[in-house]
Coordinates of C-alpha atoms in Angstrom, one line a residue:
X1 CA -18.2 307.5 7.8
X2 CA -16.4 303.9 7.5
X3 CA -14.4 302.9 10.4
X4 CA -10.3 303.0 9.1
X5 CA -8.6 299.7 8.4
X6 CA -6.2 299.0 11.4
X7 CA -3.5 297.9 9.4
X8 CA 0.0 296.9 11.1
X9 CA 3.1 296.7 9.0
X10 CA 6.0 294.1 10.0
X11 CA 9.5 296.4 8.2
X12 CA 12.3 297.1 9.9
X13 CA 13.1 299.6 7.1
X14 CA 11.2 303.2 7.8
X15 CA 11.6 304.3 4.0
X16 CA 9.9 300.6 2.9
X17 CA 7.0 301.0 5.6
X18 CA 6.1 304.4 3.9
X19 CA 6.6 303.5 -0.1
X20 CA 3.7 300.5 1.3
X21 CA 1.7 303.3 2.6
X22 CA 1.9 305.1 0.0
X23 CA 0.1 302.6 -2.3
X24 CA -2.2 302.4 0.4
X25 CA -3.5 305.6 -0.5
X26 CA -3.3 305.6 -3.7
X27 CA -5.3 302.1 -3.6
X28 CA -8.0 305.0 -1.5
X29 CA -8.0 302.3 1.4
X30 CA -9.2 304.3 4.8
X31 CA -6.7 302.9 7.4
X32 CA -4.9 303.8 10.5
X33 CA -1.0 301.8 9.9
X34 CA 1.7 301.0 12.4
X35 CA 5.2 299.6 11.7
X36 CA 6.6 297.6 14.4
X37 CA 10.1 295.9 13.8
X38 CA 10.1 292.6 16.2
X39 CA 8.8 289.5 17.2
X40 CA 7.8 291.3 20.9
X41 CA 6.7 294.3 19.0
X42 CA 4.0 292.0 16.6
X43 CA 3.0 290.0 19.4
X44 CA 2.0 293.1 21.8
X45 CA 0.6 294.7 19.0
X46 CA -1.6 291.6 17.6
X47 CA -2.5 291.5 21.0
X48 CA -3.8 295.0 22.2
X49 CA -5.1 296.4 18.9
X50 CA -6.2 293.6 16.9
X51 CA -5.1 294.5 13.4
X52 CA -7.5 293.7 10.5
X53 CA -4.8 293.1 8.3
X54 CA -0.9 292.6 8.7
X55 CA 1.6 293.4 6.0
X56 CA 5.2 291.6 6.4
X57 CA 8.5 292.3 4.7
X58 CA 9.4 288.7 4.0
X59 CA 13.3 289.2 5.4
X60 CA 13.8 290.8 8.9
X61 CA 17.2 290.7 10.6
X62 CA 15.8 288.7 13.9
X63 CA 13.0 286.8 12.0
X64 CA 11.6 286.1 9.0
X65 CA 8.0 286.3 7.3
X66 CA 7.2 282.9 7.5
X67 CA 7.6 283.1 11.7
X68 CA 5.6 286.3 12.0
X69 CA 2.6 284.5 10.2
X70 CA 2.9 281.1 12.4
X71 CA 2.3 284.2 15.3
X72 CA -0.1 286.0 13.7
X73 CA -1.6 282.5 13.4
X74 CA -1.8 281.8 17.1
X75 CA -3.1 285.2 18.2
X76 CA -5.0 286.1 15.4
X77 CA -6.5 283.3 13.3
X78 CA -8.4 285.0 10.9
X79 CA -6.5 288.5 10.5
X80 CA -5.4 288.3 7.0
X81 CA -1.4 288.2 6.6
X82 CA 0.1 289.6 3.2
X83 CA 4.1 288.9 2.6
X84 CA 5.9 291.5 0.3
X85 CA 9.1 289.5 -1.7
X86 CA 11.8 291.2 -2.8
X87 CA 13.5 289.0 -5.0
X88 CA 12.8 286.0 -7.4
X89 CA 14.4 283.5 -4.7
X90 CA 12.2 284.9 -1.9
X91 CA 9.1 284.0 -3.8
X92 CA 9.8 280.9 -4.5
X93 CA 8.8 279.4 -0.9
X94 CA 6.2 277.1 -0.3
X95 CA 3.7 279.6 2.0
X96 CA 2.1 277.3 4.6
X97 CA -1.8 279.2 5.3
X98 CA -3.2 276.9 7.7
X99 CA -6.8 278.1 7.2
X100 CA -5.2 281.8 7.2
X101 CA -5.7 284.3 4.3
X102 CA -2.2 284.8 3.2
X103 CA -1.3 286.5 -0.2
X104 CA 2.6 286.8 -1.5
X105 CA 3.3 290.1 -3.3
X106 CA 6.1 289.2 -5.2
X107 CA 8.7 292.1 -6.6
X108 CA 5.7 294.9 -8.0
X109 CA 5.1 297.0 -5.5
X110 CA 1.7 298.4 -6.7
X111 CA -0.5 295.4 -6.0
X112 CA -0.4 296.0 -2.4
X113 CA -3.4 297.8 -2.7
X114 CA -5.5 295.5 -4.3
X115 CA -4.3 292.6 -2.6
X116 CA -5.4 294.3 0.8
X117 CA -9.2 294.8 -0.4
X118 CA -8.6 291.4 -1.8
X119 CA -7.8 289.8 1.4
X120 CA -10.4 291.8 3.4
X121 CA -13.4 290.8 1.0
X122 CA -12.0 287.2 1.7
X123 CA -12.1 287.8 5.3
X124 CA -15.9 289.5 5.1
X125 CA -17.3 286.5 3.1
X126 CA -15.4 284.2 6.0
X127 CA -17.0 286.2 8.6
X128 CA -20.3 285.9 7.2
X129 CA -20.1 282.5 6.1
X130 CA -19.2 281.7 9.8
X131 CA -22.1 283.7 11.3
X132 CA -24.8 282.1 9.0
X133 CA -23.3 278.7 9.7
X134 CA -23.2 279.6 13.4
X135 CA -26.6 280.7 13.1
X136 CA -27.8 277.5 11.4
X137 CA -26.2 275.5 13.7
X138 CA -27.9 277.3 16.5
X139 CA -31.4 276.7 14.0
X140 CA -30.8 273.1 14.1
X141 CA -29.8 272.8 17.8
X142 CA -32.8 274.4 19.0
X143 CA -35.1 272.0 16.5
X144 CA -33.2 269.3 17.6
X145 CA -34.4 270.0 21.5
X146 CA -37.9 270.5 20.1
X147 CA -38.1 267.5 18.6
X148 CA -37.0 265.5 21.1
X149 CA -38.6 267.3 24.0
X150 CA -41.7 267.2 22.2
X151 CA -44.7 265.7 23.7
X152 CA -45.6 263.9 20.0
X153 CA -44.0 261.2 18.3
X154 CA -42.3 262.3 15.2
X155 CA -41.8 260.1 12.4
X156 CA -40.2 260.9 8.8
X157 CA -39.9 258.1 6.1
X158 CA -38.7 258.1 2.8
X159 CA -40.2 257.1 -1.0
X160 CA -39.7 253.4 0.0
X161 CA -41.5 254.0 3.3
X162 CA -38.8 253.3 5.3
X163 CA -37.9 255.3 8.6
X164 CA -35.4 258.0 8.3
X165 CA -36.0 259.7 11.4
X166 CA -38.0 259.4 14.5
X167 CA -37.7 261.2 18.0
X168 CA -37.5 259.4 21.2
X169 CA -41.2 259.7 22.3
X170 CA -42.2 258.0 18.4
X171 CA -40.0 255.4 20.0
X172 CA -40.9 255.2 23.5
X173 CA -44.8 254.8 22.5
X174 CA -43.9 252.0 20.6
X175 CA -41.7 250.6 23.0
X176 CA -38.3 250.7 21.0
X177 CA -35.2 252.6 20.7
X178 CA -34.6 254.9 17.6
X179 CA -31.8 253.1 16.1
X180 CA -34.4 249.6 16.2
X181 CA -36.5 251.8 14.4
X182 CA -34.7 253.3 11.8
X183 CA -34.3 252.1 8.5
X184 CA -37.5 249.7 9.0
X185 CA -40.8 250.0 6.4
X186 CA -43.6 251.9 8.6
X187 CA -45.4 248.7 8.1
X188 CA -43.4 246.5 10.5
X189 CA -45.2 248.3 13.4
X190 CA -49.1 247.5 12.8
X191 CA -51.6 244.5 11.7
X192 CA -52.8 243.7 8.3
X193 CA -55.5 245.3 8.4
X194 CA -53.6 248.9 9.3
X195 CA -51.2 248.2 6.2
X196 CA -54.0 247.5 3.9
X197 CA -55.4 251.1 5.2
X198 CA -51.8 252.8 4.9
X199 CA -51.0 251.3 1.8
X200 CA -53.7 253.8 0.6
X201 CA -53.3 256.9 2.6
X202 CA -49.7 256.7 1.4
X203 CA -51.0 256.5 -2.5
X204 CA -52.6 260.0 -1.3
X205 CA -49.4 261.3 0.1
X206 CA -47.8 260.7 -3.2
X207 CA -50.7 262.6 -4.6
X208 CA -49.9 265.4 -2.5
X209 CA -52.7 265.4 -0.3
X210 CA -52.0 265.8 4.0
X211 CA -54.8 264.8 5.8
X212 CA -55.3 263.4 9.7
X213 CA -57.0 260.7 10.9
X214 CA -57.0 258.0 13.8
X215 CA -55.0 254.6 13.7
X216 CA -54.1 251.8 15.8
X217 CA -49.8 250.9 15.7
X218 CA -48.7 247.7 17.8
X219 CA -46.3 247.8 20.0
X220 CA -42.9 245.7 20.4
X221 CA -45.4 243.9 23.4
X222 CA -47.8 243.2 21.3
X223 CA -50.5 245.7 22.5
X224 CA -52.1 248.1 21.0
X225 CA -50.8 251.6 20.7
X226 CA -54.3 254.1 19.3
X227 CA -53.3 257.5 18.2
X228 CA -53.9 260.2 15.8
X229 CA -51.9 260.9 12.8
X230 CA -51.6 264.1 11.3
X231 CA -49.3 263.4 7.7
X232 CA -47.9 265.6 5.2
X233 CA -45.7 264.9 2.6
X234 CA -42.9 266.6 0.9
X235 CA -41.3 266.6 -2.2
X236 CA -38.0 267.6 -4.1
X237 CA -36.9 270.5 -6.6
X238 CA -38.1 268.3 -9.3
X239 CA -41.7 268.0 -7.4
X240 CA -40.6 264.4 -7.2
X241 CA -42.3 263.0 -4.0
X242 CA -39.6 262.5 -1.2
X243 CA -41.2 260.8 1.7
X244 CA -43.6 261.8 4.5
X245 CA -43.9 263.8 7.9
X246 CA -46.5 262.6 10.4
X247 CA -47.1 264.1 13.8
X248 CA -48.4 261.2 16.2
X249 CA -50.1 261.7 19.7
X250 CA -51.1 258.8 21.8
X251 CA -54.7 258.6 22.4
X252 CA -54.8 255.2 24.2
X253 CA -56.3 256.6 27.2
X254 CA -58.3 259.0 26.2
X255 CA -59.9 255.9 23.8
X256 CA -60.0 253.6 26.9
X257 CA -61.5 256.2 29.2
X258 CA -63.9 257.2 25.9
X259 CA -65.0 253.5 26.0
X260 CA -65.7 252.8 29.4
X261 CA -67.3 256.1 29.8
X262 CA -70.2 255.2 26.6
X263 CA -70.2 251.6 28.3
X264 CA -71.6 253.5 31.3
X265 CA -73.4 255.5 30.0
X266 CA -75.1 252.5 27.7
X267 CA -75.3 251.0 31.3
X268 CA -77.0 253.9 33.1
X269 CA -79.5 254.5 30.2
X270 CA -80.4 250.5 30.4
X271 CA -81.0 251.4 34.1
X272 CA -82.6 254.2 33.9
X273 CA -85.0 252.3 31.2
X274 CA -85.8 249.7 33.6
X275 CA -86.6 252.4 36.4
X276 CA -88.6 253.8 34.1
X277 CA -90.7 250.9 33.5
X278 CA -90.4 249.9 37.1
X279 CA -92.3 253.0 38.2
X280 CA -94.8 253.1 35.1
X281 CA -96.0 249.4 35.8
X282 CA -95.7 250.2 39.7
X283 CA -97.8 253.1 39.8
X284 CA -100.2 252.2 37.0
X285 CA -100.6 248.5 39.0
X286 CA -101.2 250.7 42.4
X287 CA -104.2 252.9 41.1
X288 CA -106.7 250.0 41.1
X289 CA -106.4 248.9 44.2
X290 CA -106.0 252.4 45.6
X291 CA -109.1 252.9 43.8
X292 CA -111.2 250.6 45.3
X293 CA -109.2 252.0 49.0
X294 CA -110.7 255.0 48.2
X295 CA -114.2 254.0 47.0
X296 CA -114.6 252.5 50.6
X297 CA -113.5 254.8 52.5
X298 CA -115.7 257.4 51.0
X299 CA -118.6 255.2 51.3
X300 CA -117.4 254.6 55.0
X301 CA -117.6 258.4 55.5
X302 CA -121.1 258.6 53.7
X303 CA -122.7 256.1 55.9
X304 CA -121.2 256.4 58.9
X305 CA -120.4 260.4 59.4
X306 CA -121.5 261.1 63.2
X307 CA -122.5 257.8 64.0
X308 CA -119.6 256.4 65.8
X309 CA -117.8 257.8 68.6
X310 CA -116.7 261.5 68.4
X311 CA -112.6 260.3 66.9
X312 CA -113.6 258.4 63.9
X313 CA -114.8 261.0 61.8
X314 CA -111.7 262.6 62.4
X315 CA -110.0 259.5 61.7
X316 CA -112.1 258.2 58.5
X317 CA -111.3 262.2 57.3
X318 CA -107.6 261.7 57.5
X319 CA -107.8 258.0 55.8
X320 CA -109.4 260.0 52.7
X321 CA -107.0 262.8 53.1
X322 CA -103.9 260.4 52.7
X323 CA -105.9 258.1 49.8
X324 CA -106.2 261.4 48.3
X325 CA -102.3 262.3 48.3
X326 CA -101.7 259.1 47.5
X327 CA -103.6 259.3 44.1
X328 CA -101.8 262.5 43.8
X329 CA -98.3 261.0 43.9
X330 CA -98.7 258.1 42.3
X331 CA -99.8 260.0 39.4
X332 CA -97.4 262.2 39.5
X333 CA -94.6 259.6 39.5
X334 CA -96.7 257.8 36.5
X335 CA -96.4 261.0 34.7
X336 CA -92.8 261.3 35.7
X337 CA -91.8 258.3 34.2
X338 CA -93.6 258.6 30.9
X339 CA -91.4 261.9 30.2
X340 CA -88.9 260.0 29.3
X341 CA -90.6 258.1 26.7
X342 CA -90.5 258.5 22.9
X343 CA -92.7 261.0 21.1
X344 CA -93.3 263.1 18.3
X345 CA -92.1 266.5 17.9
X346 CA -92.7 269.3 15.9
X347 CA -93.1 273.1 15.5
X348 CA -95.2 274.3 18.3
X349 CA -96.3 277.7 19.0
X350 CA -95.3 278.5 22.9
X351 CA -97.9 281.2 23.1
X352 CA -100.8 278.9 21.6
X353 CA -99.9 276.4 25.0
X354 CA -99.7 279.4 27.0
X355 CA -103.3 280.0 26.2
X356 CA -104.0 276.4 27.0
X357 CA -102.2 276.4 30.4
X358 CA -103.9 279.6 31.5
X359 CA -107.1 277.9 30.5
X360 CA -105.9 274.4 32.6
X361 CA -105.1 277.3 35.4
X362 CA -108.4 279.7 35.6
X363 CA -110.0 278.1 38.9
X364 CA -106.5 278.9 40.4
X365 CA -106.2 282.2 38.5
X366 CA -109.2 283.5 40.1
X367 CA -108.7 282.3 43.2
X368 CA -105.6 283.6 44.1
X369 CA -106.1 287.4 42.2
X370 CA -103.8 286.6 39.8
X371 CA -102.1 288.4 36.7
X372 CA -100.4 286.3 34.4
X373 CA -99.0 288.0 31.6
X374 CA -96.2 287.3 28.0
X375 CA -94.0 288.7 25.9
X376 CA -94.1 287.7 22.0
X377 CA -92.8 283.9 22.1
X378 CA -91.4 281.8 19.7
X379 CA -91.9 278.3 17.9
X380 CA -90.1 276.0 18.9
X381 CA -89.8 272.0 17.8
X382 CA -91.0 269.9 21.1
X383 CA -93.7 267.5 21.7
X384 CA -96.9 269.9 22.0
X385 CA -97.7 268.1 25.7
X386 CA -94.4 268.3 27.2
X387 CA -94.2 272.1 26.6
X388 CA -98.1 272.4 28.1
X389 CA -96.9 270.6 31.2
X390 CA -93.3 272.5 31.8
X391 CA -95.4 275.8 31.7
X392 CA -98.0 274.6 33.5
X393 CA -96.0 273.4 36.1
X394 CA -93.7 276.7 36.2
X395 CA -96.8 278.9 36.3
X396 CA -99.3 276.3 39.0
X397 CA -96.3 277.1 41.1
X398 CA -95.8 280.7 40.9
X399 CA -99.5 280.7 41.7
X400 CA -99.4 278.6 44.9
X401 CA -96.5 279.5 46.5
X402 CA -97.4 283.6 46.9
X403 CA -97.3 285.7 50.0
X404 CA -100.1 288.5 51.1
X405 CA -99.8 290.1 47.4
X406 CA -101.6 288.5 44.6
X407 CA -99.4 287.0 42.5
X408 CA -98.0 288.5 39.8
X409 CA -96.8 286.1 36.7
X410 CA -94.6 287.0 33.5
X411 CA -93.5 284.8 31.1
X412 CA -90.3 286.0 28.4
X413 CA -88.2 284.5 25.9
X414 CA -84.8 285.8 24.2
X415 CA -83.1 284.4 21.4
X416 CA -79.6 283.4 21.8
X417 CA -77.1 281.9 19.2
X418 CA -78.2 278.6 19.2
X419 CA -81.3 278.6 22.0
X420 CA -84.0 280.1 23.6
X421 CA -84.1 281.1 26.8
X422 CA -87.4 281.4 28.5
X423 CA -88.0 282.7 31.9
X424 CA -90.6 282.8 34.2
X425 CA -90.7 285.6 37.3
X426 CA -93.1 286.0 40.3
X427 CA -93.3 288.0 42.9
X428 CA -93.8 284.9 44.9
X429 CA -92.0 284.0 48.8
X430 CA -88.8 283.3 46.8
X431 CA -86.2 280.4 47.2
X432 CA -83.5 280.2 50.0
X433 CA -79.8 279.9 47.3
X434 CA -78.8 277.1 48.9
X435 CA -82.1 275.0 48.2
X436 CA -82.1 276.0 44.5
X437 CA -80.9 272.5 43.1
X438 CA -82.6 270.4 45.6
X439 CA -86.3 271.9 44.8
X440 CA -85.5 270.2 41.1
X441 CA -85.4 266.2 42.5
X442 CA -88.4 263.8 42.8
X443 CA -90.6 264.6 45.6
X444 CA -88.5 267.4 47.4
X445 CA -90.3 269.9 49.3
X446 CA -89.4 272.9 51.2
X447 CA -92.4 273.2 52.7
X448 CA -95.2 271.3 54.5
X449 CA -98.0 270.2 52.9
X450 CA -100.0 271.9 55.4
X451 CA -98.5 275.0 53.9
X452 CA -98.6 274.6 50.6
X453 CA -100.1 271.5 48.5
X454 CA -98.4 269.5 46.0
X455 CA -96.4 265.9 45.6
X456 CA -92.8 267.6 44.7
X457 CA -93.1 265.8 41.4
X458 CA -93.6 269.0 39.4
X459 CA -90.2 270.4 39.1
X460 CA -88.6 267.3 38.7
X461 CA -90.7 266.6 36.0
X462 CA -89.6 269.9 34.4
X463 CA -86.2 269.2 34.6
X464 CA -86.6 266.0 32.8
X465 CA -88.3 267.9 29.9
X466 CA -85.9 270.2 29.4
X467 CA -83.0 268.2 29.7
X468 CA -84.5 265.7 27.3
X469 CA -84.1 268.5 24.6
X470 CA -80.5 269.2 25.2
X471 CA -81.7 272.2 27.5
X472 CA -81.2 273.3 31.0
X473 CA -83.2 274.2 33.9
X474 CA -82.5 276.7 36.9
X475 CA -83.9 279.4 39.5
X476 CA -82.4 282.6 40.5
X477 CA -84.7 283.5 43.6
X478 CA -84.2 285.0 47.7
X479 CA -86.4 284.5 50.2
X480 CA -89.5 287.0 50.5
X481 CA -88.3 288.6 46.8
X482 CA -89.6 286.5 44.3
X483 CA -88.2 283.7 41.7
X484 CA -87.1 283.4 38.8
X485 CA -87.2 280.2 36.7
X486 CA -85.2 280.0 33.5
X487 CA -85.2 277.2 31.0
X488 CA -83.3 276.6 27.4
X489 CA -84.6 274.9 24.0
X490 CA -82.8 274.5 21.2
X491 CA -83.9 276.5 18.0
X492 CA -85.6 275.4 15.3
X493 CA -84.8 272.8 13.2
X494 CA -83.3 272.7 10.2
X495 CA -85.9 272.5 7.1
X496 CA -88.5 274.1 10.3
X497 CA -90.3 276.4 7.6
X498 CA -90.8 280.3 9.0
X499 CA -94.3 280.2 7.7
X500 CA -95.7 277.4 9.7
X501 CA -95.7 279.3 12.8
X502 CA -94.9 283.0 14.2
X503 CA -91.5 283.5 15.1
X504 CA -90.3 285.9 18.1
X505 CA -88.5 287.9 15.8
X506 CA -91.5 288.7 13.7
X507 CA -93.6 288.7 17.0
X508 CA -91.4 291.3 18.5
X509 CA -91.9 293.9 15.6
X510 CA -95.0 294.4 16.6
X511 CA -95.8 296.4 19.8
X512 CA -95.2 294.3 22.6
X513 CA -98.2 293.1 24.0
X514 CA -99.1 291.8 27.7
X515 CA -102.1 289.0 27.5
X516 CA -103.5 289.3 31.0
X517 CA -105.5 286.7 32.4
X518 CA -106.7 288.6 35.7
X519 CA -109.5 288.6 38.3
X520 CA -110.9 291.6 39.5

């Protein structure tokens, strides 16, 4: 049910306070009314009960109409006031309303009604205009503090490309104030060669079309100021353009740091070119004289063997052990550097170099009591010699370094979004965690030669391989529980045809199989 109208009445006659009551009701207005008869009485009342609508007689014996509305005014701006004449003279007043809703019933009794639910729908649309233009202004306030708190310049000009609004950071990255700003043509704050380029991404804007892309402004210093610019432009009722919005964010940095980092990097690859070279000439230069080293000291051991005194066999042996490591390493390292070189790729079936490796293995296979088995493997796009090498190395070493159990090889592959990722688990002595990125850098070992055989070339070259495709290398291993060595390579390439090699998916629909190379 609706609230009742609190209506107070201003009469010092009882008889005229009910005749305006009665055409209250007839008017079927829902109110609650109270006459009062003085200034004290209307104030107290305003006051306490805060009327929604007064109705005054417009003569009172202590005061008059005109008085009770100045009040009314004070207490109650925007409580609608209604004056009921009497007389012809009465009426003929100028009514000052000040902003309040005031209406003069003059002489006809019977409008009293309507001029109350006139007033009040006054007073409603008043309210509501207020609230929406309290709520705008609350809109605006709070756009206001995100534009100017925002971390993006903000820049708005108009059909003649001149600025008509930009926030304090546009200004700040450029090094003015806003009001040197404003008003200008967006082209007083770059080179020619940036207005010969805006000159035509504003032709698009007129055409409607937003679009981002980098620029270079100049600052009031003279420097430049490299950010990117995301535009949009607007337009009027008529759909006749009306300027442009663009969102700026200051790359300089980020551009500096981007340069410096790809002159580094250009740096570091010249470097690591030159190393490259330095260690292919170096170690191709050192076989021939380590060569003829060699030849000697084997003839030495031919000729002389238990001839001398009882040390030098020992000795001459150890000379041709170390010429032997030597050749070892320095081919090793020749190997290592020629990773790195260009070569041809192409589709390659990882199961057809599997065979190959296992082959390259056998002597070792046999010896140790091996079992080397494979999942279904995939075709992937490498150079057919690096992939022979990364498995041979992966596999040689799960071979060599085994405890009192024959070792125990398998060799997976799963397909993941945009790689492979192959894996390669022994039951080997396993890996201490902490030594699980140092076993992957030129000549590292964790054990002694004695021990175990090898240059501590392999891995590294691995690592090099893989990376070189965009992959990654790493072990998961404990000590005394096996390793496990997992490796990525990219996909396919595009235009790679299905046909020209099995893929895992079509290998894996068949039963999966376990090639065994073994030794009984």
């Amino acid at each position: 049910m609706q609230k009742p109208l609190r209506i107070l009445i201003l009469e010092h006659a009882a008889a005229d306070g009910q005749l305006i009551e009665h055409e209250l009701r007839k008017s079927d207005i829902h109110y609650y009314a109270k006459r009062v008869e003085t200034r004290d009485a209307l104030s107290q009342e305003i006051r306490e009960s805060a009327p929604d609508l007064i109705l005054s007689d417009y003569s009172l014996p202590l005061f008059d109409a005109i008085a009770a509305m100045e009040l009314a005014k004070q207490l109650a701006p925007l409580t609608p006031f209604i004056i009921v004449t009497g007389s012809p003279e009465e009426a003929a007043f100028e009514c000052p309303k000040n902003g309040v809703a005031v209406d003069v019933i003059r002489e006809q009794l019977a409008r009293v009604g309507p001029a109350v639910k006139g007033l009040l729908e006054r007073k409603r649309f008043q309210e509501e205009k207020e609230r929406v233009e309290e709520k705008l202004r609350q809109s605006e306030e709070i756009f206001r503090r995100i534009v100017e708190t925002a971390g993006e310049g903000i820049w708005i000009i108009d059909p003649e490309d001149k600025a008509t609004f930009v926030n304090h950071r546009m200004a700040e990255m450029l090094g003015y104030t806003v009001d040197e700003m404003m008003g200008r043509p967006v082209f007083d704050f770059m080179d020619e060669e940036g207005r010969a380029f805006l000159r035509s991404a504003l032709a698009r804007r007129r055409q409607g079309i937003a679009e981002q892309y980098d620029f270079r402004f100049q600052r009031q210093d003279g420097t430049d100021l490299l950010v990117i610019v995301s535009a949009t432009p607007f337009f009027d009722k008529d759909g006749h353009y009306a300027g442009a919005l663009a969102m700026i964010t200051d790359i300089t940095d980020r551009k500096h740091a981007e340069q410096e980092l790809a002159a580094k990097a250009e740096e570091l690859a010249r470097s690591n070119a030159e190393l490259e070279q330095f260690a292919h000439i170096a170690s191709h230069d050192l076989k021939e004289p380590l060569r003829t080293v060699a030849s000697f000291v084997q003839l030495l051991a031919r000729r002389y063997q238990g001839k001398l005194d009882p040390n030098a066999d020992q000795y001459i042996a150890l000379v041709v052990q170390g010429v032997k490591r030597m050749q070892e390493m320095i081919q090793g390292l020749l190997l290592y550097s020629q990773v790195g070189a260009p070569r041809k790729s192409g589709p390659v079936a990882c199961e057809a170099e599997i065979g190959r490796v296992l082959a390259n293995l056998q002597l070792a296979i046999e010896e140790s009591g091996a079992q080397v088995v494979y999942d279904p493997l995939p075709t992937v796009v490498v150079e057919p010699q690096q992939l022979c090498h990364l498995f041979q190395n992966l596999i040689g070493n799960a071979l060599k370094f085994h405890g009192a159990q024959p070792p125990q090889v398998r060799v997976s592959a799963k397909e993941k979004e945009k790689e492979w990722l192959f894996s390669v688990r022994d039951n080997g002595i396993g890996i201490a965690p902490q030594y699980s990125d140092r076993i992957f850098a030129i000549f590292q070992r964790l054990h002694q030669k004695e021990e175990y055989p090898g240059t501590g070339i392999g891995l590294a070259i691995c690592k090099k391989i893989v990376e070189g495709y965009g992959g990654r290398i790493w072990v998961e291993s404990e000590p005394g529980k096996g390793s496990v060595f997992y490796f990525t390579l990219p996909r396919e390439a595009a235009g790679v045809a299905e046909a020209e090699a099995p893929s895992l998916q079509r290998a894996s629909k068949r039963e999966t199989r376990e090639t065994k190379s073994t030794v009984s």
